[in-house]
Every structure is written in C-alpha cells, then in structure tokens.
Amino acid sequence: MLRKNKSMLLPSAANTRNSAVSGRRRSMSGTSGWPIRLSVVALTVFVAAPLRCFPQRNPGPSTVSGRVLDASDSRPVEGAFVMVEPEQVAQPDIVGTSTGPDGRFSVSGAPARRYHVTVQKKGYATTAKSFGRSQSGQEGLASPVESVDIRIMRYAVVAGRITDTRNEPLADATVHVLRMRREGRRTVLSTVNHATTNDLGEYRIFGLEPGRYYVGAFYQDAASGFGLRHRAAGPGTGPSEMVTEDYTVTYYPGTPDPETATVVRLRPGQPASGVDLQVGLVRSFRVGGTAAGAPPGTSVHIMLRPLEPGGLGALRMATPSLTDGRFLFRSVPPGMHVLRADVTAGGQVLSARQEISVGSNIEDIPLELRAPFSVSGSVSVEGGQRLPAGCMLTLRGTDRPLRVPIIPDPDGHFRTAALVPDKYIVELSDESGSTFLKSATLDDRAVGAAGADIGEPNHNLHILVSQTAGVVQGVATDSEQHPVALGVAVLVGAEAPDPASYAAAIGSDGRFKFQSLPPGKYKLQCFSDLSGTADATWDILAKVKTQGSDVSIAGGDTQNLTLPITQADPQ
C-alpha cells in the first residue's frame, strides 16, 4: 500500500499525454527522482490488484463498479486505468484499478454521496465522469454504487506531405492543426497541436480528439529570413529596386485565407492521410523603423508576428541599433502584422506595440517604449440603473494573457490597474444571463468585437450595459418529434455585416440554451454529428445563415423552440 499526501504525483497511464484527477491536469514531465520510480512500481501493481494511493480514514467503504467501452463501437476496453475519487470530502482516498478483458472494473473507497471517475487508456482521450451512489447502504457497511458504463473515445490522426511549387519536399516545415474557439462575440482559430516535417516533407500529428479541424503550414529558411531570396522586378518597380520573396502561409487544400479553407473531418481511431499542402512563394517587403524610450545601453528585442493570435506564420525578431534605435526586417510576407517590444529596465517593464498592414516597403515605423499605464472611464446601464450584482467587466489582452478587471465606483466611474500596450477586448460575464454589452467606445471610437488598440495613457473608455438580454432555448428532435441526445446548436446573427455567432451543446435530454443575447434577428440550426462547439466551423456558420430557422428576439424575451436536428456532413 502506498501512503502519500494528495499533492503527490499520481501515476499516469502508460504513454498517455494528459492525466486528469478531479478535473485538474497533472503531468509527469519535468520530474525526476523517486516520483518516476514510484510510477513504475505502481503500474506493476495495477494489473494485479486495485491500487490505494492513500490510506482509508473512514469506515464503511462503498463499491464503485462499471464498464469502460469504446465510444465508437461499444466494445469493452481492456487495460484502461480507472481512478475513483470521492467528491466533497476533506481528505479523500483516491483508488485506482485496471479494467479486465470484459472492460469491467470494481473498486472500494471511502463513503461519499458522489464520486469523480477518471479513465485513461493509451490511444484514447482521457475521460472524466461524476455520479452518485445508492442511498440504501447502512452506516459501517459496504454501500454499492449503481454500475455505470463509461465510454471513451479513440484519438484521431492527421498525416500528409508538405512540398514547394516544384513538388520538392520541404523539410522542417511547420504544420498546425487548428480548431475554432469563441472569444465573446469573436470566432478565431486556435492551434491544437503542431509538428515539423521530416526530410521527405512528411508529417503525422496524433492524439487529436475526433472533430472538425483546419490544417495549415508555413516554412522559412535562412535565405528568405534574411531577405536573400530575390525575384525579378515586376511592373511598378524601379529597375534598381531589389525585390524579395518569402514563403506564404497556406491552409489545406491550398489557400492563404483560413475562412476559405476546407475542413478536415477526423474520426475516432481513423488516420486522415493525404492531407497534403503545397507552400508557394510570394513577394515580400522590408519593414523597419526606430525604437525609442529604452534606457541607454539596454538591449531591446523587437518581435514581428501575424496580427491574429492564432494566425500562422514565422515569428521574426530584430535587435535595434544601440546608437540610433533603427531596426529592419528584410523579408516580410504581405498581410496584417504586429510589431511588439518588451524590455525590463531598472525593475520596470517598458513596452511598445504597433499594428501594420504590409503590402509595400515600410521603413519609418516609430516604436515608443512606455511604462505601464491606466485607463479611466465610466460604466452606465440603460435606464440609469446600477450594474447588477454578479455582473463582471474585464479588459482582455490579445497579445498577452492579461485580464484586467473593470470595477466602477457607485457613480459608475473607474480607473484600471496597470496596462501594457496591447489590443484589448471588453468582456462582460453575467451568470444570470440577463445583461449584455450594448456598446463600448474609446475616445468616441467604437470598440468592436475585435477590440481596441490601447498603446498609451490618457484614453477614456465608456461602456454601456443593457439588462434586456434575450434567451433562446429549446429541444432538438428527430423526424418523429423525439428528443435527440447530444449534438450542437448553432446561432448566427442575421443583421450585422460581421454577425456574432454562438454555439451550445445539446444535452442528453435534447435541450440547448443561449443566453445574454442582444435583441435582434438570428438564424438557428441543430446538428447531430458535431461533437462539440469547436466543430461549428466557418462552413457550418455559412450553412446556418442560409438554411437555419428564423428567430427574432425582443428585449428581455425568452424563446422556447422545438427544432428538427440535421447532419452537417450527410453520409
């Protein structure tokens, strides 16, 4: 029996990338010494008998039993490691065991009303589930928990080859697998995993949950990075002008625009091979300027990257001259980029940020390093009311993971804590779902869903909150009007030029709910074959705009709907 504090590293399933106990990630990476040797011993014990990581302190153990099944075909899964932890217990015993050939497990643990069960298996996504025990057990006697089935999903794989326009393999190209993520009213791409290609230009990315993804790649070699890759001067260029080129970011099957890319559908345990990309060359440009504001002798590093946080592309770095602060990037592909510099001098952080649109040579960009600063403003609620309790406002940076709370005084005025130059998004959270962010203005300029660039002090931010948010809820049904368990409901604004989109999971009872919605007109559609809200990709949003059911929400209105469910990808 192993007796250690709960803070001790728990053994993880062999070759499992992530482990979860009570919903928290725990990793063996970066450890050394006896914890690793302990995990080897523990894995040896799993097969023989249930592992008790902690001593039992309470009499009357309860039995937790069930089966682990493959979610795709309901077959029993042998050798899955099951960890059981009582919930709402001060010092819980964590008990572990492995499933047999029939997928069954049974462990005894301290009595509790509810248990948290985590299942790990090589090649499967870690799965966690909570459930309650039977109330029939007597004090001091074993109390059974109703046997439950826990279904785990096999990981998916995507593989392919990256080549140039001559079909030559690109070794060491970077390949990203991306998924949709919703940030308030915005929909952005976020990297899930990435890999580099081998000498044949081949890549293979595994450990992916089934679902809908985008695949993109980019490449940079020394020649293009230093502006040494030249092309013939074309129309509109002087005879002596040096024209450079660089590799462009490319999304599958061959577009620089992720919104026009083709979705790659990954299925459980089925490799998606042949996801090949051809990365071409485009004209590149020189980007430079002057960095000022750093103390004399301070070394400053300036970074240049794509504007969107999830956007693909090489991260470039330049060091300004110590004499005049000049810096230069010799080869930058066209598109929206951000220049950023952060330096610590004398115990103080100095920062500068500048967004640029690259389509020609730009060599006069000023970067002024500044100390952290505050922004003042006011918050008002329609009707002259106070901001409701439980309603929270924050400024969230897009370059850096910084969230600054906005706390108004009784008169609605506020002054933020220290900010660094960044693009900030105004966010409103309200558990009641009765409010929404109606508008935000920075110095009389509207702040959209993409946020506002705040790079210096003396700005005034005004936020208007409305308590007339609407609610859309309902049930997804099949052709016989029976509720359909699981899936995703997608709601898209029908009026604004760049409408907000929302996605909500459909529960086991077929129900879904959207709240904190601004009044207006929307399109709504339910899909049975989307595994999560991240599967509401751009093509799905376009489908909802054209095929979805019309929904009109008045201020403070609640719509209760029954909608037929459909398939996003009919077989």
Coordinates of C-alpha atoms in Angstrom, one line a residue:
M1 CA 0.0 0.0 0.0
L2 CA 1.3 3.4 -0.9
R3 CA 0.7 6.2 1.6
K4 CA 1.4 9.7 0.3
N5 CA -0.2 13.1 0.5
K6 CA -2.7 14.0 -2.1
S7 CA -0.3 16.6 -3.6
M8 CA 2.0 13.7 -4.6
L9 CA 2.1 13.0 -8.3
L10 CA -0.3 10.2 -9.2
P11 CA 0.7 7.5 -11.7
S12 CA -0.5 8.2 -15.2
A13 CA -1.5 5.6 -17.8
A14 CA 1.4 4.4 -20.0
N15 CA 2.1 6.8 -22.8
T16 CA -0.9 8.9 -22.0
R17 CA -0.3 12.6 -22.9
N18 CA -2.6 14.1 -20.3
S19 CA -3.9 12.9 -17.0
A20 CA -6.8 14.4 -15.0
V21 CA -7.7 13.9 -11.4
S22 CA -10.7 15.9 -10.2
G23 CA -10.7 17.9 -13.4
R24 CA -7.1 19.1 -12.9
R25 CA -4.2 18.4 -15.3
R26 CA -1.3 16.5 -13.8
S27 CA 1.9 15.7 -15.7
M28 CA 4.9 13.6 -15.1
S29 CA 7.0 15.7 -17.4
G30 CA 9.9 17.6 -15.9
T31 CA 10.0 15.4 -12.8
S32 CA 13.0 13.4 -11.6
G33 CA 14.0 11.1 -8.8
W34 CA 11.7 8.9 -6.7
P35 CA 8.3 10.0 -8.2
I36 CA 9.2 8.5 -11.6
R37 CA 10.4 5.3 -9.9
L38 CA 7.2 5.2 -7.9
S39 CA 5.0 5.3 -11.0
V40 CA 6.8 2.3 -12.5
V41 CA 6.1 0.3 -9.3
A42 CA 2.5 1.5 -9.3
L43 CA 1.9 0.4 -12.9
T44 CA 3.2 -3.0 -12.0
V45 CA 0.6 -3.2 -9.2
F46 CA -2.3 -2.1 -11.3
V47 CA -2.7 -5.3 -13.1
A48 CA -2.6 -7.4 -10.0
A49 CA -4.9 -5.6 -7.7
P50 CA -6.6 -2.2 -7.1
L51 CA -4.2 0.5 -6.1
R52 CA -4.8 2.5 -3.0
C53 CA -2.8 5.7 -3.2
F54 CA -3.9 6.9 0.2
P55 CA -4.9 5.3 3.5
Q56 CA -8.6 4.9 4.2
R57 CA -9.7 7.0 7.2
N58 CA -13.4 6.3 7.2
P59 CA -15.2 3.0 7.9
G60 CA -17.9 1.6 5.6
P61 CA -16.4 1.6 2.1
S62 CA -18.6 1.9 -0.9
T63 CA -18.1 -0.2 -4.1
V64 CA -17.8 1.7 -7.4
S65 CA -18.1 -0.6 -10.4
G66 CA -18.9 -0.4 -14.1
R67 CA -17.6 -0.9 -17.6
V68 CA -15.3 1.0 -19.9
L69 CA -16.5 0.9 -23.5
D70 CA -15.2 2.2 -26.8
A71 CA -17.4 5.1 -27.7
S72 CA -17.4 4.3 -31.5
D73 CA -18.4 0.6 -31.4
S74 CA -19.4 -0.1 -27.7
R75 CA -16.8 -2.8 -27.4
P76 CA -15.2 -3.4 -23.9
V77 CA -11.8 -1.7 -23.4
E78 CA -9.2 -3.9 -21.6
G79 CA -6.4 -2.4 -19.7
A80 CA -7.9 1.1 -19.1
F81 CA -6.8 2.7 -15.9
V82 CA -9.7 3.9 -13.7
M83 CA -9.2 6.4 -10.8
V84 CA -12.1 7.0 -8.4
E85 CA -12.1 10.0 -6.0
P86 CA -14.9 10.9 -3.6
E87 CA -16.3 14.4 -4.1
Q88 CA -16.8 16.9 -1.3
V89 CA -14.6 15.0 1.1
A90 CA -11.9 16.9 3.1
Q91 CA -9.2 14.2 2.7
P92 CA -10.4 11.8 0.0
D93 CA -8.9 8.4 -0.7
I94 CA -8.1 8.0 -4.4
V95 CA -8.4 4.5 -5.6
G96 CA -7.2 3.1 -8.9
T97 CA -7.5 -0.2 -10.8
S98 CA -7.4 -1.5 -14.4
T99 CA -10.2 -3.0 -16.5
G100 CA -10.3 -6.7 -17.4
P101 CA -10.9 -8.3 -20.8
D102 CA -14.6 -7.6 -20.4
G103 CA -13.9 -3.9 -19.7
R104 CA -15.2 -4.2 -16.2
F105 CA -13.8 -2.5 -13.1
S106 CA -14.7 -2.6 -9.4
V107 CA -13.0 -0.7 -6.5
S108 CA -13.8 0.1 -2.9
G109 CA -13.4 3.5 -1.4
A110 CA -14.4 5.8 1.4
P111 CA -18.2 6.5 1.6
A112 CA -19.4 9.6 -0.3
R113 CA -22.5 10.9 -1.9
R114 CA -20.8 11.5 -5.2
Y115 CA -17.7 10.2 -7.0
H116 CA -15.4 11.5 -9.7
V117 CA -14.1 8.8 -12.0
T118 CA -11.3 9.4 -14.5
V119 CA -10.4 6.9 -17.2
Q120 CA -7.1 6.8 -19.1
K121 CA -6.0 4.5 -21.9
K122 CA -3.2 4.7 -24.4
G123 CA -4.7 6.0 -27.7
Y124 CA -7.9 7.3 -26.1
A125 CA -8.9 10.7 -24.8
T126 CA -8.9 11.0 -21.0
T127 CA -12.5 10.9 -19.9
A128 CA -13.9 12.0 -16.5
K129 CA -17.4 11.5 -15.1
S130 CA -19.2 12.2 -11.9
F131 CA -22.1 10.2 -10.4
G132 CA -23.8 9.4 -7.1
R133 CA -24.1 6.2 -5.1
S134 CA -27.1 4.3 -3.9
Q135 CA -28.7 5.6 -0.7
S136 CA -29.6 2.2 0.6
G137 CA -26.3 1.3 2.3
Q138 CA -26.2 1.2 6.1
E139 CA -23.6 3.0 8.2
G140 CA -20.5 0.9 8.6
L141 CA -21.5 -1.4 5.8
A142 CA -20.4 -1.5 2.1
S143 CA -22.8 0.6 0.0
P144 CA -22.9 -0.2 -3.7
V145 CA -22.9 2.4 -6.5
E146 CA -25.1 1.6 -9.4
S147 CA -22.9 0.1 -12.2
V148 CA -22.3 2.6 -15.0
D149 CA -20.9 2.5 -18.5
I150 CA -18.1 5.0 -19.3
R151 CA -17.4 5.4 -22.9
I152 CA -14.0 6.6 -24.1
M153 CA -13.1 8.0 -27.5
R154 CA -10.2 6.9 -29.6
Y155 CA -7.8 9.7 -30.6
A156 CA -7.6 10.6 -34.3
V157 CA -4.6 11.2 -36.5
V158 CA -3.9 13.5 -39.4
A159 CA -0.9 13.0 -41.8
G160 CA 0.3 14.3 -45.1
R161 CA 3.2 15.9 -47.0
I162 CA 4.4 19.5 -47.5
T163 CA 6.0 20.5 -50.8
D164 CA 7.0 23.6 -52.7
T165 CA 5.6 24.7 -56.0
R166 CA 8.1 22.4 -57.8
N167 CA 6.7 19.5 -55.7
E168 CA 10.0 19.2 -53.8
P169 CA 9.7 18.2 -50.2
L170 CA 10.0 20.9 -47.6
A171 CA 11.9 19.5 -44.6
D172 CA 11.4 21.3 -41.2
A173 CA 8.2 23.0 -42.4
T174 CA 5.8 23.7 -39.5
V175 CA 2.3 22.2 -39.7
H176 CA -0.5 23.2 -37.4
V177 CA -3.8 21.6 -36.7
L178 CA -6.3 24.3 -35.6
R179 CA -9.9 24.4 -34.2
M180 CA -12.5 27.1 -33.8
R181 CA -12.6 29.0 -30.5
R182 CA -15.2 31.6 -29.4
E183 CA -14.0 34.6 -27.5
G184 CA -17.1 36.5 -26.6
R185 CA -18.6 37.7 -29.9
R186 CA -15.4 36.7 -31.9
T187 CA -14.7 33.4 -33.6
V188 CA -11.0 32.7 -34.0
L189 CA -8.7 29.8 -34.9
S190 CA -6.6 28.2 -32.1
T191 CA -3.7 25.7 -32.6
V192 CA -4.4 22.3 -31.0
N193 CA -1.2 20.6 -32.0
H194 CA 1.7 21.1 -34.4
A195 CA 4.6 19.2 -35.8
T196 CA 7.6 19.7 -38.2
T197 CA 8.1 17.7 -41.4
N198 CA 10.8 15.1 -41.9
D199 CA 13.3 15.0 -44.7
L200 CA 10.6 13.7 -47.1
G201 CA 8.3 16.6 -46.2
E202 CA 6.0 14.2 -44.3
Y203 CA 4.2 15.0 -41.1
R204 CA 2.0 13.0 -38.7
I205 CA 0.0 14.6 -35.8
F206 CA -1.7 12.2 -33.4
G207 CA -3.5 12.5 -30.1
L208 CA -6.4 14.6 -31.6
E209 CA -10.0 14.4 -30.4
P210 CA -12.4 13.5 -33.2
G211 CA -14.0 16.5 -34.8
R212 CA -13.6 19.2 -37.5
Y213 CA -10.2 20.9 -37.9
Y214 CA -8.2 23.1 -40.2
V215 CA -4.7 22.3 -41.3
G216 CA -2.1 25.0 -42.2
A217 CA 1.6 25.1 -42.8
F218 CA 4.4 27.6 -43.2
Y219 CA 8.1 27.5 -44.0
Q220 CA 11.1 29.7 -43.6
D221 CA 14.7 29.1 -44.5
A222 CA 17.7 31.3 -43.9
A223 CA 17.6 32.7 -47.4
S224 CA 14.1 34.1 -47.1
G225 CA 14.5 35.1 -43.5
F226 CA 17.5 37.3 -44.2
G227 CA 16.0 38.7 -47.4
L228 CA 18.4 36.9 -49.7
R229 CA 15.7 35.2 -51.9
H230 CA 15.2 37.6 -54.8
R231 CA 12.9 37.6 -57.8
A232 CA 12.8 39.6 -61.0
A233 CA 11.4 43.1 -60.7
G234 CA 7.9 43.3 -62.0
P235 CA 5.6 46.1 -63.1
G236 CA 5.6 49.1 -60.8
T237 CA 9.1 48.5 -59.5
G238 CA 12.2 50.6 -60.4
P239 CA 15.0 49.0 -62.4
S240 CA 17.4 49.2 -59.4
E241 CA 14.8 48.1 -56.7
M242 CA 15.6 44.8 -55.0
V243 CA 12.6 42.6 -54.9
T244 CA 12.5 39.8 -52.3
E245 CA 10.1 36.8 -51.9
D246 CA 9.1 34.6 -49.0
Y247 CA 7.0 31.5 -48.3
T248 CA 3.4 32.2 -47.7
V249 CA 1.2 30.6 -45.0
T250 CA -1.1 28.0 -46.7
Y251 CA -4.2 26.3 -45.4
Y252 CA -5.5 23.0 -46.7
P253 CA -6.1 22.4 -49.6
G254 CA -4.1 25.5 -50.8
T255 CA -5.4 28.9 -49.8
P256 CA -3.8 31.7 -47.7
D257 CA -7.3 32.6 -46.2
P258 CA -8.4 30.2 -43.4
E259 CA -12.1 31.1 -43.9
T260 CA -12.0 29.6 -47.4
A261 CA -10.0 26.5 -46.3
T262 CA -11.5 23.0 -46.4
V263 CA -12.4 21.4 -43.1
V264 CA -10.6 18.1 -42.3
R265 CA -13.0 15.8 -40.5
L266 CA -11.2 13.5 -38.1
R267 CA -12.9 10.3 -36.9
P268 CA -12.1 8.1 -33.9
G269 CA -9.1 5.9 -34.5
Q270 CA -9.1 6.5 -38.2
P271 CA -6.0 8.3 -39.6
A272 CA -6.8 11.1 -42.1
S273 CA -3.9 10.6 -44.5
G274 CA -3.2 12.5 -47.7
V275 CA -3.8 16.0 -46.2
D276 CA -1.1 17.4 -48.4
L277 CA -0.1 21.1 -48.9
Q278 CA 1.9 23.0 -51.4
V279 CA 3.5 26.1 -50.0
G280 CA 4.3 28.7 -52.5
L281 CA 6.4 31.9 -52.7
V282 CA 5.0 35.5 -52.7
R283 CA 6.6 38.9 -52.9
S284 CA 7.9 40.1 -49.5
F285 CA 8.7 43.5 -48.2
R286 CA 11.1 45.4 -45.9
V287 CA 9.7 46.6 -42.6
G288 CA 11.7 48.9 -40.3
G289 CA 11.6 51.9 -38.1
T290 CA 13.0 53.3 -34.9
A291 CA 12.6 52.1 -31.3
A292 CA 12.9 54.8 -28.6
G293 CA 12.3 55.1 -24.9
A294 CA 14.7 52.4 -23.7
P295 CA 17.4 53.5 -21.2
P296 CA 20.9 53.9 -22.7
G297 CA 22.7 50.6 -23.2
T298 CA 19.6 48.5 -22.8
S299 CA 19.3 45.7 -25.3
V300 CA 15.8 45.6 -27.0
H301 CA 14.3 42.8 -29.0
I302 CA 11.5 43.6 -31.4
M303 CA 9.2 40.8 -32.5
L304 CA 7.1 40.7 -35.7
R305 CA 4.3 38.2 -36.0
P306 CA 0.9 37.8 -37.7
L307 CA -1.8 40.0 -36.1
E308 CA -4.3 37.3 -35.2
P309 CA -3.1 35.5 -32.0
G310 CA -3.9 32.1 -33.7
G311 CA -2.6 33.2 -37.1
L312 CA 0.1 31.1 -38.6
G313 CA 3.4 32.4 -39.7
A314 CA 7.0 32.8 -38.6
L315 CA 7.9 34.8 -35.5
R316 CA 10.6 37.2 -36.6
M317 CA 13.0 39.1 -34.3
A318 CA 15.2 42.1 -34.8
T319 CA 17.6 44.0 -32.5
P320 CA 17.7 47.8 -32.9
S321 CA 20.9 49.6 -33.1
L322 CA 22.2 50.8 -29.8
T323 CA 23.3 54.1 -31.4
D324 CA 20.1 55.3 -33.2
G325 CA 17.5 52.6 -32.4
R326 CA 17.0 51.6 -36.0
F327 CA 15.7 48.2 -36.8
L328 CA 14.9 46.3 -40.0
F329 CA 13.1 43.1 -41.1
R330 CA 14.3 42.4 -44.6
S331 CA 11.6 40.0 -45.8
V332 CA 8.0 40.1 -44.5
P333 CA 5.1 38.5 -46.4
P334 CA 2.0 40.7 -47.1
G335 CA -0.8 40.9 -44.6
M336 CA -1.6 42.2 -41.2
H337 CA 1.2 42.0 -38.6
V338 CA 2.0 43.4 -35.2
L339 CA 5.3 44.8 -34.0
R340 CA 6.0 44.4 -30.3
A341 CA 8.8 45.1 -27.9
D342 CA 9.0 44.4 -24.2
V343 CA 12.0 45.1 -22.0
T344 CA 12.7 45.2 -18.3
A345 CA 15.0 48.0 -17.2
G346 CA 15.6 49.1 -13.6
G347 CA 12.9 46.8 -12.3
Q348 CA 10.3 48.3 -14.6
V349 CA 8.7 46.8 -17.7
L350 CA 8.7 49.0 -20.8
S351 CA 6.6 48.0 -23.8
A352 CA 5.7 49.2 -27.3
R353 CA 3.2 47.8 -29.9
Q354 CA 2.2 48.8 -33.4
E355 CA -0.1 47.1 -35.9
I356 CA 0.9 47.3 -39.5
S357 CA -0.6 46.3 -42.9
V358 CA 2.3 45.0 -45.1
G359 CA 1.8 45.5 -48.8
S360 CA 4.8 47.6 -49.6
N361 CA 8.1 48.5 -48.1
I362 CA 7.7 50.4 -44.7
E363 CA 10.8 51.7 -43.1
D364 CA 9.6 54.6 -40.9
I365 CA 7.6 53.0 -38.1
P366 CA 8.0 54.6 -34.7
L367 CA 8.0 52.4 -31.6
E368 CA 7.9 54.3 -28.3
L369 CA 8.6 52.1 -25.3
R370 CA 6.3 53.1 -22.4
A371 CA 5.9 52.2 -18.7
P372 CA 2.6 50.6 -17.7
F373 CA -0.3 53.0 -17.5
S374 CA -4.0 53.1 -16.5
V375 CA -7.2 53.9 -18.5
S376 CA -10.1 55.8 -17.0
G377 CA -13.7 55.6 -18.0
S378 CA -17.3 55.0 -17.0
V379 CA -19.9 52.3 -17.0
S380 CA -23.6 53.0 -17.4
V381 CA -26.6 50.8 -17.5
E382 CA -29.6 51.6 -19.7
G383 CA -32.4 53.1 -17.7
G384 CA -30.0 54.7 -15.2
Q385 CA -29.7 51.6 -13.1
R386 CA -26.7 50.2 -11.2
L387 CA -24.6 47.4 -12.6
P388 CA -26.3 44.2 -11.3
A389 CA -24.6 42.1 -8.7
G390 CA -22.7 39.2 -10.3
C391 CA -22.0 41.2 -13.4
M392 CA -18.3 41.5 -14.2
L393 CA -16.4 43.5 -16.8
T394 CA -12.8 42.9 -17.8
L395 CA -10.3 44.1 -20.4
R396 CA -8.6 41.1 -22.0
G397 CA -5.3 41.5 -23.9
T398 CA -4.9 39.7 -27.2
D399 CA -1.1 39.6 -27.4
R400 CA -0.5 38.7 -23.8
P401 CA -2.7 36.6 -21.4
L402 CA -3.6 39.7 -19.3
R403 CA -7.1 40.2 -17.8
V404 CA -7.7 43.5 -16.0
P405 CA -11.0 43.9 -14.1
I406 CA -13.1 47.0 -14.5
I407 CA -14.5 47.9 -11.1
P408 CA -16.8 51.0 -11.2
D409 CA -17.5 53.1 -8.2
P410 CA -21.0 54.0 -7.1
D411 CA -21.1 56.7 -9.7
G412 CA -20.0 54.3 -12.4
H413 CA -16.5 55.7 -12.8
F414 CA -13.4 53.5 -12.9
R415 CA -9.7 53.6 -13.4
T416 CA -8.0 50.4 -14.4
A417 CA -4.9 48.7 -12.9
A418 CA -1.7 49.0 -14.9
L419 CA -1.9 48.1 -18.6
V420 CA 0.8 47.5 -21.2
P421 CA 0.3 48.4 -24.9
D422 CA -2.0 45.8 -26.5
K423 CA -5.3 45.3 -28.3
Y424 CA -7.9 44.9 -25.6
I425 CA -11.3 43.3 -25.8
V426 CA -14.1 44.4 -23.5
E427 CA -15.8 41.3 -21.9
L428 CA -19.0 41.0 -19.9
S429 CA -19.8 38.0 -17.8
D430 CA -23.2 37.5 -16.1
E431 CA -24.3 34.2 -14.6
S432 CA -27.9 35.3 -14.7
G433 CA -27.8 35.8 -18.5
S434 CA -30.0 39.0 -18.2
T435 CA -27.4 41.5 -19.4
F436 CA -25.3 42.1 -22.5
L437 CA -22.6 44.5 -23.6
K438 CA -24.5 47.0 -25.8
S439 CA -21.6 49.2 -26.8
A440 CA -18.1 50.4 -25.8
T441 CA -16.3 53.5 -27.1
L442 CA -12.7 54.5 -26.7
D443 CA -12.3 58.3 -27.1
D444 CA -15.6 58.3 -29.2
R445 CA -14.4 55.5 -31.4
A446 CA -16.5 52.3 -31.3
V447 CA -14.8 49.3 -29.9
G448 CA -15.9 46.3 -32.0
A449 CA -15.7 42.5 -31.2
A450 CA -12.0 42.5 -32.3
G451 CA -11.1 45.0 -29.5
A452 CA -9.3 48.3 -29.5
D453 CA -5.6 49.1 -29.7
I454 CA -4.6 50.8 -26.4
G455 CA -0.9 51.8 -26.5
E456 CA -0.7 54.9 -24.4
P457 CA -2.4 56.6 -21.4
N458 CA -5.0 59.4 -21.4
H459 CA -7.7 57.3 -23.0
N460 CA -11.3 57.4 -21.9
L461 CA -13.4 54.2 -22.2
H462 CA -17.2 54.3 -21.9
I463 CA -19.1 51.1 -21.6
L464 CA -22.9 50.8 -21.9
V465 CA -24.6 47.7 -20.5
S466 CA -28.2 46.7 -21.2
Q467 CA -30.4 44.5 -19.0
T468 CA -32.7 43.5 -21.9
A469 CA -30.8 40.4 -23.0
G470 CA -32.8 37.6 -24.6
V471 CA -32.8 33.9 -24.2
V472 CA -33.2 31.2 -26.8
Q473 CA -33.8 27.7 -25.5
G474 CA -35.4 24.5 -26.8
V475 CA -35.3 20.9 -27.8
A476 CA -33.7 19.2 -30.8
T477 CA -35.9 16.4 -32.2
D478 CA -35.8 13.7 -34.8
S479 CA -38.4 13.2 -37.6
E480 CA -40.8 11.6 -35.1
Q481 CA -40.5 14.5 -32.7
H482 CA -38.4 12.6 -30.2
P483 CA -35.7 14.5 -28.4
V484 CA -32.2 13.7 -29.8
A485 CA -29.4 13.4 -27.3
L486 CA -26.2 15.2 -27.9
G487 CA -25.0 17.4 -30.8
V488 CA -24.6 21.1 -31.2
A489 CA -27.0 24.0 -31.7
V490 CA -25.6 27.0 -33.7
L491 CA -27.0 30.5 -33.6
V492 CA -25.8 33.2 -36.1
G493 CA -26.8 36.9 -36.2
A494 CA -28.7 37.8 -39.4
E495 CA -28.4 41.6 -39.4
A496 CA -24.9 42.9 -38.8
P497 CA -22.2 42.9 -41.6
D498 CA -20.0 40.8 -39.3
P499 CA -22.6 39.0 -37.2
A500 CA -21.8 37.3 -33.9
S501 CA -22.1 33.5 -33.8
Y502 CA -22.8 31.3 -30.8
A503 CA -22.7 27.5 -30.3
A504 CA -24.2 25.5 -27.5
A505 CA -24.0 21.8 -26.7
I506 CA -27.2 19.7 -26.8
G507 CA -27.7 17.8 -23.7
S508 CA -28.6 14.1 -23.1
D509 CA -32.3 15.3 -22.9
G510 CA -32.1 17.0 -26.3
R511 CA -32.2 20.5 -24.7
F512 CA -30.0 23.5 -25.5
K513 CA -29.8 27.1 -24.3
F514 CA -28.4 30.5 -25.4
Q515 CA -28.5 33.5 -23.0
S516 CA -27.1 37.0 -22.7
L517 CA -28.2 37.6 -26.4
P518 CA -28.7 41.1 -27.7
P519 CA -32.2 41.7 -29.2
G520 CA -32.3 41.1 -33.0
K521 CA -32.8 38.6 -35.7
Y522 CA -30.9 35.3 -35.8
K523 CA -30.7 32.0 -37.7
L524 CA -30.7 28.8 -35.7
Q525 CA -29.9 25.2 -36.7
C526 CA -29.1 22.0 -34.7
F527 CA -26.6 19.3 -35.9
S528 CA -26.4 15.8 -34.6
D529 CA -22.9 15.0 -36.0
L530 CA -21.0 17.8 -34.4
S531 CA -19.0 16.6 -31.4
G532 CA -18.6 19.9 -29.6
T533 CA -18.9 23.7 -30.0
A534 CA -15.5 23.8 -31.6
D535 CA -17.0 21.9 -34.6
A536 CA -19.1 25.0 -35.6
T537 CA -16.6 25.9 -38.3
W538 CA -16.9 28.7 -40.9
D539 CA -18.7 26.4 -43.4
I540 CA -21.2 25.5 -40.7
L541 CA -21.8 29.1 -39.9
A542 CA -22.4 29.8 -43.6
K543 CA -24.9 26.9 -43.8
V544 CA -26.8 28.2 -40.8
K545 CA -27.0 31.7 -42.4
T546 CA -28.7 30.2 -45.5
Q547 CA -30.6 27.2 -44.1
G548 CA -31.3 28.0 -40.5
S549 CA -34.6 28.7 -38.9
D550 CA -35.5 32.4 -38.3
V551 CA -35.5 33.5 -34.7
S552 CA -36.4 37.1 -33.6
I553 CA -35.6 38.2 -30.1
A554 CA -37.2 41.2 -28.4
G555 CA -35.6 42.9 -25.4
G556 CA -35.8 40.6 -22.4
D557 CA -37.6 38.0 -24.4
T558 CA -37.3 34.2 -23.9
Q559 CA -37.9 32.0 -27.0
N560 CA -38.8 28.3 -26.4
L561 CA -38.4 26.3 -29.6
T562 CA -38.6 22.8 -30.9
L563 CA -36.3 22.3 -33.9
P564 CA -35.6 19.3 -36.1
I565 CA -32.0 18.2 -36.0
T566 CA -29.9 17.6 -39.1
Q567 CA -26.5 16.4 -40.1
A568 CA -23.6 18.8 -41.0
D569 CA -22.0 16.1 -43.2
P570 CA -24.6 13.7 -44.6
Q571 CA -23.1 10.3 -45.3

